[in-house]
Coordinates of C-alpha atoms and ligand atoms in Angstrom, one line a residue:
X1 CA 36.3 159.1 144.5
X2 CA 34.7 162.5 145.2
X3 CA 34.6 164.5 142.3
X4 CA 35.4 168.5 142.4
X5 CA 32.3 170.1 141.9
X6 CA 33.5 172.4 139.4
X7 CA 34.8 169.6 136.9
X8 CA 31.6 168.2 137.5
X9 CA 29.8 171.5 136.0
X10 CA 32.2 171.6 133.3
X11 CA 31.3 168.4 132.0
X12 CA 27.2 169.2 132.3
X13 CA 28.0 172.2 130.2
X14 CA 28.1 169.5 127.5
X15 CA 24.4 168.2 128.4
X16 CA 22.4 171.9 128.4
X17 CA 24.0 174.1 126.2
X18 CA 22.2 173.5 122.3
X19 CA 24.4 172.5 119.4
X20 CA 25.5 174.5 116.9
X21 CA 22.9 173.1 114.6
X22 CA 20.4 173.3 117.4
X23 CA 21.0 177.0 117.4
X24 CA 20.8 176.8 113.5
X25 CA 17.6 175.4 113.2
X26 CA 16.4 178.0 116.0
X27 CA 17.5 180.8 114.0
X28 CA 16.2 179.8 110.7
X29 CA 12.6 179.0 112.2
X30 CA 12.6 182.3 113.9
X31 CA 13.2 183.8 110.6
X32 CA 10.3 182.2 108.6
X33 CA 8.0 182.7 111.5
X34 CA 9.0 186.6 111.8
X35 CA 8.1 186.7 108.1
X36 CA 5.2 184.9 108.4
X37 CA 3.9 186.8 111.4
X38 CA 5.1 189.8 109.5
X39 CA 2.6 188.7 106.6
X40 CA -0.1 187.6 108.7
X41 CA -0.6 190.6 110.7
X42 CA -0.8 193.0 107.9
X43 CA -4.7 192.1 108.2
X44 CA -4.5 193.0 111.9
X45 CA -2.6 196.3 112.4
X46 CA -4.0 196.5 115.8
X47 CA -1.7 193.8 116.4
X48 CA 1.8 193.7 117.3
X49 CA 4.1 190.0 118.3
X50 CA 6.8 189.4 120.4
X51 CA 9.4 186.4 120.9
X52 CA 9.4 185.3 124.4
X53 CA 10.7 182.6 126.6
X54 CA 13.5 181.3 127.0
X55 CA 14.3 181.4 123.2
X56 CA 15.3 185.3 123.0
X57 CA 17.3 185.3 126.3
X58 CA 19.4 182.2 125.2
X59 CA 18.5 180.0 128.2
X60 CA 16.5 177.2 126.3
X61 CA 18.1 173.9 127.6
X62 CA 19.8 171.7 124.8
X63 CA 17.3 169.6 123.5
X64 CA 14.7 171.1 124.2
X65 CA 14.2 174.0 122.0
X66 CA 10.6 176.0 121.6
X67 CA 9.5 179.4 120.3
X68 CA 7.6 181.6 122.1
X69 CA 5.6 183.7 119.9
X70 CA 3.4 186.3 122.1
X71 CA 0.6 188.5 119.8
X72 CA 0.1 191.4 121.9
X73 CA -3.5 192.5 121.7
X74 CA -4.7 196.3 122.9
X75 CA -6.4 196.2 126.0
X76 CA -9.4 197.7 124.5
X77 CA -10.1 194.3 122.8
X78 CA -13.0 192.0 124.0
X79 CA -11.6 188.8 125.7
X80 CA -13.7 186.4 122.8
X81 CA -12.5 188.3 120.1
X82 CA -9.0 188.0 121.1
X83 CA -8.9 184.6 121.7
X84 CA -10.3 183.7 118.5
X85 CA -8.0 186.2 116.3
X86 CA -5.4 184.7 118.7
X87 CA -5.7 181.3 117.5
X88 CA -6.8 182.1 114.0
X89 CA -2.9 183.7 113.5
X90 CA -1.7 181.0 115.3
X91 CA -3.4 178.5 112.9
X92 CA -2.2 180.4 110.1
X93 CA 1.7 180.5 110.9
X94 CA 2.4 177.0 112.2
X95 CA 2.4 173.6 110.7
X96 CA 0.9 171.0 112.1
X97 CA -1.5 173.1 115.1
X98 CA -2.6 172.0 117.8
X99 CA -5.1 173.8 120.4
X100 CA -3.3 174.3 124.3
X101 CA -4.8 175.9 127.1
X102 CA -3.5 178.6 129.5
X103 CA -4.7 181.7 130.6
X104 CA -6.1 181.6 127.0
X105 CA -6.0 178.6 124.6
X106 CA -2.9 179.2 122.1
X107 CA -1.7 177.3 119.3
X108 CA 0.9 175.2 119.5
X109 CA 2.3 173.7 116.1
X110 CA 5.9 173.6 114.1
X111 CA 7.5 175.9 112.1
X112 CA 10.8 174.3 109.8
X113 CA 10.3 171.5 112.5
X114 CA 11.1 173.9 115.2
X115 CA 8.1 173.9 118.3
X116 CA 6.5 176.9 118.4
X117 CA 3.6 178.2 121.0
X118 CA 1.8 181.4 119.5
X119 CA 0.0 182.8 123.0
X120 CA -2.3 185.4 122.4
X121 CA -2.2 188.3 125.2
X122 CA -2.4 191.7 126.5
X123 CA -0.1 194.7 125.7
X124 CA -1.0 196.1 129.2
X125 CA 0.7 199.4 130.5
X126 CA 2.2 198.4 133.8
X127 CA 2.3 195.1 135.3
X128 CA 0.5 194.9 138.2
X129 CA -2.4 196.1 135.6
X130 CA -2.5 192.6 134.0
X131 CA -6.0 191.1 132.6
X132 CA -4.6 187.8 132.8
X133 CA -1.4 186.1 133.8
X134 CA 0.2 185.8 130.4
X135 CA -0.1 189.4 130.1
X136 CA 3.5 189.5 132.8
X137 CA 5.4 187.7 130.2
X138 CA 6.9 190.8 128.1
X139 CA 8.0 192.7 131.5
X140 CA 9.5 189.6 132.6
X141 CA 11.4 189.4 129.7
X142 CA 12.6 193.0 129.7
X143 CA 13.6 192.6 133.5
X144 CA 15.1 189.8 132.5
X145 CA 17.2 190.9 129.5
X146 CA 20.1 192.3 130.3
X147 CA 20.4 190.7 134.1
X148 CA 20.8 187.3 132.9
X149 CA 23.4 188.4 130.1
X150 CA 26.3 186.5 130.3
X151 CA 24.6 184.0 132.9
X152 CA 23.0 181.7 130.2
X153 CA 24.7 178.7 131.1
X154 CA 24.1 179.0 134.7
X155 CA 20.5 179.0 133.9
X156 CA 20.9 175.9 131.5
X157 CA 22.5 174.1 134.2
X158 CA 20.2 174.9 136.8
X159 CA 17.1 173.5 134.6
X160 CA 18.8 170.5 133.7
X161 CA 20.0 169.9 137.4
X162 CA 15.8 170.5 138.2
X163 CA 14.8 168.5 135.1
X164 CA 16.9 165.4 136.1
X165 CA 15.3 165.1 139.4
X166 CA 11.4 165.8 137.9
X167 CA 11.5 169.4 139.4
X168 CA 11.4 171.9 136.2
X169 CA 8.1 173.1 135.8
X170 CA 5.4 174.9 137.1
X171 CA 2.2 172.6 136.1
X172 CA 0.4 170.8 138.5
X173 CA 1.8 167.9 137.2
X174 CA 5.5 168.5 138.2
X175 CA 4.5 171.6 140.9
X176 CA 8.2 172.3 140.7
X177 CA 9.8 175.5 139.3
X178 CA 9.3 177.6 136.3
X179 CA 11.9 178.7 134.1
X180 CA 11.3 182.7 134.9
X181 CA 12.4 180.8 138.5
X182 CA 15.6 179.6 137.8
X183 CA 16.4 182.7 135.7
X184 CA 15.5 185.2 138.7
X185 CA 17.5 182.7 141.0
X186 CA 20.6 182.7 139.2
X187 CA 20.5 186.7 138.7
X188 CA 20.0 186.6 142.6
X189 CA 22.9 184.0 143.7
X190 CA 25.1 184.9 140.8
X191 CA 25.9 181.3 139.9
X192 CA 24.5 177.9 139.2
X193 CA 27.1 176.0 142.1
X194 CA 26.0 179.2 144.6
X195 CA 22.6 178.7 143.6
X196 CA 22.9 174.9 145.3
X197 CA 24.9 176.2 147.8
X198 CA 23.1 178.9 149.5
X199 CA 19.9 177.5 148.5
X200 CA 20.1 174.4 151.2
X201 CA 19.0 177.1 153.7
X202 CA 16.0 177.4 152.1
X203 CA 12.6 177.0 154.0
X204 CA 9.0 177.2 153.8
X205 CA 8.8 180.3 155.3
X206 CA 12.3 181.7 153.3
X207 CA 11.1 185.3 150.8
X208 CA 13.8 185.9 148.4
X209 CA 13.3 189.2 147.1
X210 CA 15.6 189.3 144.0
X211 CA 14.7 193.4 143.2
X212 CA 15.8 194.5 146.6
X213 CA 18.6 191.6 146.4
X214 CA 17.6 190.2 149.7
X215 CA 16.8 186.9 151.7
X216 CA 14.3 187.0 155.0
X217 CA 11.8 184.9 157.2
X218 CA 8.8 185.7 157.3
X219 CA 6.7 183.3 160.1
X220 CA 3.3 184.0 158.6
X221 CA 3.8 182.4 154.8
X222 CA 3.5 178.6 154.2
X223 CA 6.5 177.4 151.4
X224 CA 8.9 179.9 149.5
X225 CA 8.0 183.0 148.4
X226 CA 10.1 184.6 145.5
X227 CA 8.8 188.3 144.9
X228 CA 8.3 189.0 141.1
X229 CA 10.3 192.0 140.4
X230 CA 7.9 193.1 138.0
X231 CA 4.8 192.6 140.7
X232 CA 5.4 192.3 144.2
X233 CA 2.6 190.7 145.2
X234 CA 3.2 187.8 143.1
X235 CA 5.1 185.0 144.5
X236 CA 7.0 183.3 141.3
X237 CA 7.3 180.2 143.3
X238 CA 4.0 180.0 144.0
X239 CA 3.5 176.4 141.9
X240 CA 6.1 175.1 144.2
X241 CA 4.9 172.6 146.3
X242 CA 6.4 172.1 150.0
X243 CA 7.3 168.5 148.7
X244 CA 8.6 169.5 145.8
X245 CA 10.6 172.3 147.8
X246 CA 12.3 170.0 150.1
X247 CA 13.4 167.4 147.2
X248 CA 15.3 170.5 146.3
X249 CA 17.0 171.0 149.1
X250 CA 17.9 167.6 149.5
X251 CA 19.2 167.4 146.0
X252 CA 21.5 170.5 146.9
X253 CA 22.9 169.2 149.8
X254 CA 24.0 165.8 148.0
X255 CA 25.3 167.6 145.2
X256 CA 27.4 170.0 147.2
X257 CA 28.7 166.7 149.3
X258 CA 29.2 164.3 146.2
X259 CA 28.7 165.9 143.0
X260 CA 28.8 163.6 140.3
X261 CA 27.3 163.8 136.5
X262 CA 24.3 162.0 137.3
X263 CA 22.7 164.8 139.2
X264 CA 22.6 166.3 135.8
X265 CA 21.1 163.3 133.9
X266 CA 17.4 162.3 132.9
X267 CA 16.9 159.1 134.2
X268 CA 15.0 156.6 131.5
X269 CA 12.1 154.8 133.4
X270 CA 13.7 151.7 134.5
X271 CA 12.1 148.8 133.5
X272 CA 9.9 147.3 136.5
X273 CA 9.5 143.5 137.0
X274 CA 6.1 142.6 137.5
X275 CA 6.7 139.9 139.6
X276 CA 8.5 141.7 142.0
X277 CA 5.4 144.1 142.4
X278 CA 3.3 141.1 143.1
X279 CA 5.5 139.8 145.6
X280 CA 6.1 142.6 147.3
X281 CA 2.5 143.5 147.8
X282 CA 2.0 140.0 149.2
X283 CA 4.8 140.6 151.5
X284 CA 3.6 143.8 152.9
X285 CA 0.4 142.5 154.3
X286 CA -1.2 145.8 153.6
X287 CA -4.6 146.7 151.3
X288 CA -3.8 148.2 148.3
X289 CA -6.8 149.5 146.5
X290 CA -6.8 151.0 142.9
X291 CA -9.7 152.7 141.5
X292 CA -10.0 153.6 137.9
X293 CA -12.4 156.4 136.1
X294 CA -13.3 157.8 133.0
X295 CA -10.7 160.8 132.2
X296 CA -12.4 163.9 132.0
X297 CA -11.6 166.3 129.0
X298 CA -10.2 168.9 130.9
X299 CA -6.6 170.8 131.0
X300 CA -4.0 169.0 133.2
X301 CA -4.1 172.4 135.5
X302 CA -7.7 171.7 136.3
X303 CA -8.3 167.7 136.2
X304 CA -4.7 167.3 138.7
X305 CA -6.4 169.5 141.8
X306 CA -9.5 167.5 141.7
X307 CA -8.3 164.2 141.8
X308 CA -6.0 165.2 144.2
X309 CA -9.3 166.1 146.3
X310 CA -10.9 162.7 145.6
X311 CA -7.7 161.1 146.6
X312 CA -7.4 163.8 149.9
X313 CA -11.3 163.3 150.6
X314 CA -11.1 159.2 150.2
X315 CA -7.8 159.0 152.4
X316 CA -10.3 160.8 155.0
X317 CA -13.2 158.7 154.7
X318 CA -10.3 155.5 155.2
X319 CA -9.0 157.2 158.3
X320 CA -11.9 157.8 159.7
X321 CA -13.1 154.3 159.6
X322 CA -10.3 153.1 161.2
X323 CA -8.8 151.8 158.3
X324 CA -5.4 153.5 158.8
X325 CA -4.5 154.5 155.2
X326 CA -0.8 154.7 154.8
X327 CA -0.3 156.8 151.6
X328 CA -2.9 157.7 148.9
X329 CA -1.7 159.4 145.3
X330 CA -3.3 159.5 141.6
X331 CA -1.7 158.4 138.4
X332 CA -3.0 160.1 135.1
X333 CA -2.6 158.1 131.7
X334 CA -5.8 156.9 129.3
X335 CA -7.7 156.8 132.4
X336 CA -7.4 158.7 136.2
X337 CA -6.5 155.6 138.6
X338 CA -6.6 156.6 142.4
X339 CA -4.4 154.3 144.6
X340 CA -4.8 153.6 148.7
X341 CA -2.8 152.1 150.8
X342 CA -4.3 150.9 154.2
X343 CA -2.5 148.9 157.2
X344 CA -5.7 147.2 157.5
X345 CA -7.9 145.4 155.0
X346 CA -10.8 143.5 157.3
X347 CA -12.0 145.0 160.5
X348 CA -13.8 142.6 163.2
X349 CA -18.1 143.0 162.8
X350 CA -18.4 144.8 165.9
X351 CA -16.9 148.5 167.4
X352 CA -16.8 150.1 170.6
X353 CA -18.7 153.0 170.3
X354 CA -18.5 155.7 172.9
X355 CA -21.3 157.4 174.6
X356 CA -21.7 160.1 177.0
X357 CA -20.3 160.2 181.1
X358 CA -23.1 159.1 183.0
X359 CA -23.8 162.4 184.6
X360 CA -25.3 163.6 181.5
X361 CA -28.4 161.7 182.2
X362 CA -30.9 163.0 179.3
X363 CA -27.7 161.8 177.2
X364 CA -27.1 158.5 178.9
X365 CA -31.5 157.9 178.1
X366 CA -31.3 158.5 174.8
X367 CA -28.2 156.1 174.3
X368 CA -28.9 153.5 176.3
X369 CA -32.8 153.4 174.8
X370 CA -31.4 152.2 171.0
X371 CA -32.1 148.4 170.6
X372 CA -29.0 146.9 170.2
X373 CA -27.4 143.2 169.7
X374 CA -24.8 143.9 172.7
X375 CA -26.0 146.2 176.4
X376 CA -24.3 149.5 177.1
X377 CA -21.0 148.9 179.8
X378 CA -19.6 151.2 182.0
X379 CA -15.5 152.1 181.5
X380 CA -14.4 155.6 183.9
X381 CA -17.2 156.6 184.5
X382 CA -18.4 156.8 180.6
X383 CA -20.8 154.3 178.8
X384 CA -20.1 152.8 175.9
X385 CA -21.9 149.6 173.6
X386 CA -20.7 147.1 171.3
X387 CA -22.0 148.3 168.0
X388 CA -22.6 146.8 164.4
X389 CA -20.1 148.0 161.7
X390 CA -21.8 149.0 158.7
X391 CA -18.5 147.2 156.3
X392 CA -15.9 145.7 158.0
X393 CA -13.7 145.1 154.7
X394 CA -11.9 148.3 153.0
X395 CA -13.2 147.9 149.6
X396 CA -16.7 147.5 150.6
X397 CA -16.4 151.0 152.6
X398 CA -14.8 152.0 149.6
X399 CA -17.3 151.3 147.4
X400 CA -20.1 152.4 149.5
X401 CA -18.6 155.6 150.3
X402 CA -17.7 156.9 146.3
X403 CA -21.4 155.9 145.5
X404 CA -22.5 158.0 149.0
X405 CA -20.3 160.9 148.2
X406 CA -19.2 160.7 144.9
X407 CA -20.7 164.4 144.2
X408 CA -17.8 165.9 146.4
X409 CA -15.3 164.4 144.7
X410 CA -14.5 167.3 142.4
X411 CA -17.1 168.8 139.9
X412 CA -15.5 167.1 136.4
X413 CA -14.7 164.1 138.3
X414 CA -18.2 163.2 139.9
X415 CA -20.5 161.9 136.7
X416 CA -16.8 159.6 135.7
X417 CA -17.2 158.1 139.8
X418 CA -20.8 157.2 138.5
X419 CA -18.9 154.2 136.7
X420 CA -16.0 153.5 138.5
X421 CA -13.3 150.1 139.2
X422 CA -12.3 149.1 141.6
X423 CA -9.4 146.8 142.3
X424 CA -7.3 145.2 145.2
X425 CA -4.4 143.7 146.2
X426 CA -2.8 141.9 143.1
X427 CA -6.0 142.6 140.8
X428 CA -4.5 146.2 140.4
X429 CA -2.5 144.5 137.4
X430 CA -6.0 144.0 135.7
X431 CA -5.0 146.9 133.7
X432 CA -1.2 147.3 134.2
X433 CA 0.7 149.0 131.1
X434 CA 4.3 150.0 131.7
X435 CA 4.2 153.1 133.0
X436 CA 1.5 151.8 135.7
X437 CA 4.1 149.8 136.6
X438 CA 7.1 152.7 137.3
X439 CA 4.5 155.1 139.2
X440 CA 3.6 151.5 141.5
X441 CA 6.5 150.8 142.4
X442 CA 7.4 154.5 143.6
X443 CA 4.1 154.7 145.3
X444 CA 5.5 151.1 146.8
X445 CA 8.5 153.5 147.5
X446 CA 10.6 150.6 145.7
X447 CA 12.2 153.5 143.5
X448 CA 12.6 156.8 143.8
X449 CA 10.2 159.6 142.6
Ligands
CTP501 N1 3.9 181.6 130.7 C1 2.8 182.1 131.4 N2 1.9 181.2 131.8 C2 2.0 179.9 131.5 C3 3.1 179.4 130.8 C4 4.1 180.3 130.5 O1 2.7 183.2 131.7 N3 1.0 179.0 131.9 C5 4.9 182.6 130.3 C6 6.1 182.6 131.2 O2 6.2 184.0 131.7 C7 7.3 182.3 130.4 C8 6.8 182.2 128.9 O3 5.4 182.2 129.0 O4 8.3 183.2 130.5 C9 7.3 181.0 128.3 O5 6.9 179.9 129.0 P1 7.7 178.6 129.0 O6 8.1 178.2 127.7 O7 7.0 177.6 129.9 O8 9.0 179.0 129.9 P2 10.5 179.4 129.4 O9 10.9 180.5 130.2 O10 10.5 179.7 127.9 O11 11.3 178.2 129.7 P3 11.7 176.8 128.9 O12 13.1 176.9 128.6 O13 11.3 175.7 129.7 O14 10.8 176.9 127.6
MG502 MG1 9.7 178.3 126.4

């Protein structure tokens, strides 16, 4: 039975909006921080702080509750010595701390068992004057403030309808959309059900500008561009991948056609059989090849673009040995493990290697000269020869081609491909843990993403 979409939201407002004691807890740790800060910054009267975020404007998602705690710096302060007073209040005001890393590294830590990020930044006077991106964050929230009064839940729900399909957040991880996104797209569409409506038009070359409170094309930009009304040169959907974009849209048009609860739901990682992997990699007939490295101690927003190179660059090297890789992706755990998928696993020794047309005599001497196993032929017009391939099996092109290259596969990435694994077929569950398991069987496309 199709369900009214409007009952349906009714019953998510029960999923994103905080309980009351959610919204106790939230106050009373914004208290004690606000007095701590207070305390704190009496040693720094330069120094002024700010709550940010979703927590002021009321459009944290239930469950998911965070402070963010902005100390706004004067420009006039050196970089280094603001990152280190940054994190020296940070440490100071929050329990357990931990170090993050942005723009600038920022503490992250509790406060009454509430989380709370303390990010250090620039009170700068306009904000297209920015030293660094954090630095947006205040005139967002002042833009911000009074539009999305009253339109808290529509945010909430939006989230939470992004969150359940792994599309909330910007970090290369998810590439999907921000939280300042969903806020400036529910001040632009009015409502969380137009929001899904209208935005099953969207393309990769849509610009919604939300200040001038209008929708275009515009041919020469690649994915959707939402203008920052505090910066319009900035596209706030800049993090959204095309991919990522068009799982959106798809998700709109199924909810408008069948809207049920579960579009509103965090699936739990299902449970995959390993036998059923094995099986099904047997069945396929395909090379699957896994390779595993070292993981480098970098930020996710750095380490995710170069292994999606390595993966890009190693897809290319398949391809271009007539391998015909299928699919390639990267899975991030205790360890970086780069998967391939190839329709072919063994080539025959020998390749028909094209030379020039026979008019081209100087050409034709030269090829026809190299000492060979097999002599030249004659096909249109063209010569070719038989010639020896250097690997005929995947993994041994593999191999050969990660020790060759292994320097262009992204700068942190290339002393870890100095010791690398590499697996195949069945052997990939050498190593499997669980959650191996999930992101194999998606990359099988056995579940979805
Ligand atoms: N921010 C930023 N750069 C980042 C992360 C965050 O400038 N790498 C800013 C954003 O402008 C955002 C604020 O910090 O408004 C808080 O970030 P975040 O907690 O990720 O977003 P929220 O809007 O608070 O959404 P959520 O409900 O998911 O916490
Ligand atoms: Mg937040």
């Amino acid at each position: 039975m199709k369900e009214e979409i409007d009952e349906v939201i009714e019953k998510a407002l029960e999923l994103v909006t905080p309980s009351e004691d959610e919204e106790k807890r939230a106050k009373e740790a914004e208290i004690e921080l606000t007095n701590k800060l207070k305390k704190v910054l009496k040693d720094y009267p330069e120094l002024n702080f700010r709550f940010l975020g979703s927590y002021p404007r009321n459009t944290w998602l239930r469950g998911n509750l965070e402070l963010d705690v902005f100390i706004l710096f004067p420009e006039s302060f050196p970089m280094e010595k603001m990152e280190k007073e940054g994190l020296e209040i940070g440490k100071k005001v929050v329990d357990e701390y931990e170090l993050r890393y942005a723009a600038h590294p920022y503490v992250h830590g509790k406060v009454k068992g509430v989380d709370v990020d303390i990010v250090p930044c620039y009170a700068v006077r306009e904000a297209d004057k920015i030293k660094s991106a954090v630095d947006r964050t205040p005139f967002h929230h002042d833009w911000l403030k009074s539009r999305i009064k009253g339109k808290e839940s529509e945010v909430r729900l939006l989230k939470k309808f992004l969150k359940a399909s792994n599309l909330y957040g910007a970090e290369y991880s998810v590439r999907g959309f921000s939280g300042y996104l969903c806020e400036l797209l529910i001040i632009f569409f009015g409502s969380f059900k137009t929001t899904v409506e209208e935005c099953r038009k969207l393309t990769r070359d849509t610009v919604i500008d939300v200040r001038k409170a209008e929708m275009r094309k515009d041919k020469s930009i690649k994915g959707l561009f939402v203008v920052d009304p505090v910066d319009e040169k900035r596209n706030v959907a800049a993090n959204l991948s095309l991919d990522k974009l068009a799982k959106f849209v798809e998700k709109c048009h199924s909810f408008v056609e069948n809207p049920t609860i579960s579009f509103f739901e965090e699936k739990r990682e299902e449970k995959v059989d390993y036998e059923v992997l094995k099986e099904e990699i047997k069945r396929r007939g395909t090379g699957i090849y896994l390779i595993k490295i070292e993981k480098p101690e970098i930020v996710e927003d750095n380490l995710y673009p170069q292994l999606e190179r390595a993966c890009r660059k190693i897809h290319e090297h398949l391809a271009r040995f007539n391998f015909m890789p299928l699919r390639s992706s990267y899975f991030v755990d205790d360890a970086c493990y780069l998967i391939f998928e190839t329709e072919v696993r063994e080539l025959p020794k020998i390749m028909k290697r094209m030379g020039p047309p026979f008019e081209k005599r100087k050409d034709v001497e030269r090829f026809v000269k190299k000492r060979r196993r097999y002599v030249p032929f004659i096909e249109e017009g063209r010569y070719f020869v038989y010639d020896e391939r250097k690997h005929s099996s995947a993994v041994d092109s593999l191999r050969d081609f990660i020790k060759r290259e292994k320097n262009s596969l992204g700068k942190n990435l290339r002393e870890k491909f100095d010791d690398f694994k590499l697996l195949e077929g069945e052997k990939i569950f050498k190593q499997g843990n669980e959650k191996f398991k999930v992101f194999l069987a998606k990359f099988l496309c056995l579940v979805e993403e």
